[in-house]
Coordinates of C-alpha atoms and ligand atoms in Angstrom, one line a residue:
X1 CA -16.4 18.6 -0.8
X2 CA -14.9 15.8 -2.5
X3 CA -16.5 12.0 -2.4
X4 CA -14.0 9.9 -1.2
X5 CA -14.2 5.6 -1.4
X6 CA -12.2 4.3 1.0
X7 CA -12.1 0.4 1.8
X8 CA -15.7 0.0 0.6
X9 CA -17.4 3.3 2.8
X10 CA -18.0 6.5 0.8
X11 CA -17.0 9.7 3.0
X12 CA -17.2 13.3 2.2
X13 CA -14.1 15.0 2.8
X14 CA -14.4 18.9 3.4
X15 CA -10.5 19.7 2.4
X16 CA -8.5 21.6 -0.1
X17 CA -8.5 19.3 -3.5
X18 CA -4.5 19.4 -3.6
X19 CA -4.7 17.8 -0.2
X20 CA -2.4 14.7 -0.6
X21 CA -4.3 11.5 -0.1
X22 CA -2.2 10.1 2.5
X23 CA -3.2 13.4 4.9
X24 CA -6.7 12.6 4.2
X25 CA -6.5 8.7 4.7
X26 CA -4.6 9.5 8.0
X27 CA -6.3 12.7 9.3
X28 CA -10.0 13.0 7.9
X29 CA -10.4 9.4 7.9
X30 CA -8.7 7.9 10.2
X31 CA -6.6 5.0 8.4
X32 CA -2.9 5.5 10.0
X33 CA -2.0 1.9 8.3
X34 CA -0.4 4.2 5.3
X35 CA 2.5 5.5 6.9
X36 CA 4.3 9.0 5.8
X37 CA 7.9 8.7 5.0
X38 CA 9.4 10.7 2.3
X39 CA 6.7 13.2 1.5
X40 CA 7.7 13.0 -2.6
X41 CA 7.2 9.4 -3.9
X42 CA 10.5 8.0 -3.5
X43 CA 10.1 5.7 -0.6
X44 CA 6.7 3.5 -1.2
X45 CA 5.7 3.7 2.8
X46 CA 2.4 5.5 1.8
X47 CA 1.5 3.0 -1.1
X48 CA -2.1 2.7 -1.4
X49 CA -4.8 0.9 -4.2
X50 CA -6.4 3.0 -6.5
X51 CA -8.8 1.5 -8.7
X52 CA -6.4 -1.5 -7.8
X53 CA -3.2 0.1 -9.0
X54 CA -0.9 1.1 -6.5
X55 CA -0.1 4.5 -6.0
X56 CA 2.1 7.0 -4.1
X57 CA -0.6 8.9 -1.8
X58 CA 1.9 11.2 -0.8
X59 CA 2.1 12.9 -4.2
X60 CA -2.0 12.2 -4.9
X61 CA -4.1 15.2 -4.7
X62 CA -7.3 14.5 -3.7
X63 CA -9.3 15.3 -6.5
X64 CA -7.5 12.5 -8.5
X65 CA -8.3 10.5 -6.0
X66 CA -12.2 11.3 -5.7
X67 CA -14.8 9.1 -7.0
X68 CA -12.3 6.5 -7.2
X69 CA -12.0 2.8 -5.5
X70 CA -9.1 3.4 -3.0
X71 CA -7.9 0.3 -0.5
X72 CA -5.5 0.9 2.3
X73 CA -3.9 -1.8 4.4
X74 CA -7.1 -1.8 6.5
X75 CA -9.1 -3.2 3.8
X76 CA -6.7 -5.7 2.1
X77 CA -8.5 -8.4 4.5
X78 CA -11.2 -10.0 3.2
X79 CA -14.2 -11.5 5.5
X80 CA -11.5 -11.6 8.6
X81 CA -9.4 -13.5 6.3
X82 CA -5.7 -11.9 6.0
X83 CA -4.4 -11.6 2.2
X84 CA -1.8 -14.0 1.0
X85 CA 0.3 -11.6 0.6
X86 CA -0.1 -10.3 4.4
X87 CA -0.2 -14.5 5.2
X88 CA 3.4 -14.9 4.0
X89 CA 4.4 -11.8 5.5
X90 CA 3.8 -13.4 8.5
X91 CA 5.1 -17.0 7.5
X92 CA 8.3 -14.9 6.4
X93 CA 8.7 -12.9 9.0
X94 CA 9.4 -10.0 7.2
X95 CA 8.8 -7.0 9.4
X96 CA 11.7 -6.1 11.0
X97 CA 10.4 -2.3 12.7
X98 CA 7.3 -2.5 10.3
X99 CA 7.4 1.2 8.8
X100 CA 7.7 0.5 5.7
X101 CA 5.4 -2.4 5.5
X102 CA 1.8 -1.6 4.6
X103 CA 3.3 0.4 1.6
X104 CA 5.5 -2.6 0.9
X105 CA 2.7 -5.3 1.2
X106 CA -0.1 -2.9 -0.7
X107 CA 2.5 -2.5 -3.6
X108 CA 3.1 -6.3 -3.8
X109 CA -0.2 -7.5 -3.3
X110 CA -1.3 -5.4 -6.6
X111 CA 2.0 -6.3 -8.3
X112 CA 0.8 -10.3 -7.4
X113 CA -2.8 -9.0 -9.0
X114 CA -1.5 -8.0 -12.3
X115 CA 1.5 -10.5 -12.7
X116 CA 0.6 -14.0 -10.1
X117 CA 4.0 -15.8 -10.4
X118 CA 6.6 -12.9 -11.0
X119 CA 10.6 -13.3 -11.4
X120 CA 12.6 -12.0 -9.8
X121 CA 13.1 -9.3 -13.0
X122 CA 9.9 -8.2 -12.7
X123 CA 9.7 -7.9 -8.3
X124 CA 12.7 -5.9 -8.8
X125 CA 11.6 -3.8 -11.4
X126 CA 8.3 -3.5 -9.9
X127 CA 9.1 -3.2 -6.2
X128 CA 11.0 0.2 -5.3
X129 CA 9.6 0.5 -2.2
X130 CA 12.4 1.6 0.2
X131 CA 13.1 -0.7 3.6
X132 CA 15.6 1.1 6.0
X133 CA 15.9 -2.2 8.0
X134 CA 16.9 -3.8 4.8
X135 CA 14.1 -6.7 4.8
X136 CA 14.3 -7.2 0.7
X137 CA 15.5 -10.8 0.7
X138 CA 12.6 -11.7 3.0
X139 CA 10.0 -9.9 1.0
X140 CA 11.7 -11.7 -2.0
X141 CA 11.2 -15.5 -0.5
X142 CA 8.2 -13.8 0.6
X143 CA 6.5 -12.8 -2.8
X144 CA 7.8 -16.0 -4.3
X145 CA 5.5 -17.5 -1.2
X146 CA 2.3 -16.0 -2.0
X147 CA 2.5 -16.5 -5.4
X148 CA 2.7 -20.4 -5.0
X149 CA -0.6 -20.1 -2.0
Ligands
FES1 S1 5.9 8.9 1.7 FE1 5.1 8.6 -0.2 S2 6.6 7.7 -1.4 FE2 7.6 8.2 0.5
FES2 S1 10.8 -3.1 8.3 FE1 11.8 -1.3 9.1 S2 11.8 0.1 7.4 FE2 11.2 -1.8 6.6

């Protein structure tokens, strides 16, 4: 039985320990926000917080993730009030079909946390998450927006 933090709520989660987080965000707990799209941490759709680092949940086991503070795309919103990064997403536009977009927002919003005005250098270095409907300039004018908010 592994203890399990997820947006704030403790749960206990009766699976395997190698169990990839994203399988037990989305099945045991419910949170379909992280979406499953490679399966082997190239592709960023299933970026989640842990401890406030983002992370690849596909290629998490759950016993790294236990006892840890994790935040999906559910919690990012504080109070009923959206993130600034999820706020210029909107005033962007960015989402094209939206797959790829909680990974890509959860992976800027803690890039934003642990660098507020980045270059362009560092979104790019920082940033791999993969968009098939090839949204990247838009999340560029995008991240460049919620770092002046
Ligand atoms: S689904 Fe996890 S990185 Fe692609
Ligand atoms: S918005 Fe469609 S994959 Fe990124």
């Amino acid at each position: 039985m592994a203890n399990l933090t997820v947006n704030g709520k403790t749960n206990d989660v009766d699976a395997d320990p190698n169990t990839p987080l994203l399988w037990v965000l989305r099945e045991w707990i419910g949170m379909t926000g992280t979406k499953y799209g490679c399966g082997i941490g190239q592709c960023g759709a299933c970026t989640v917080h842990i401890d406030s680092v983002a992370t690849r949940s596909c290629v998490t086991p759950l016993s790294l993730a236990a006892g840890k503070q994790i935040t999906t795309i559910e919690g990012l919103a504080q109070n009923g009030n959206l993130h600034p990064v999820q706020k210029a997403w909107l005033e962007h536009d960015v989402p094209q079909c939206g797959y790829c977009q909680s990974g890509m927002i959860m992976a800027v919003a803690a890039l934003l946390k642990e660098k507020p005005k980045p270059s362009d250098a560092d979104i790019d270095s920082a940033i791999t998450n993969i968009c098939r409907c090839g949204t990247f300039q838009q999340v560029r004018a995008a991240i460049h927006a919620a770092a002046s908010a």
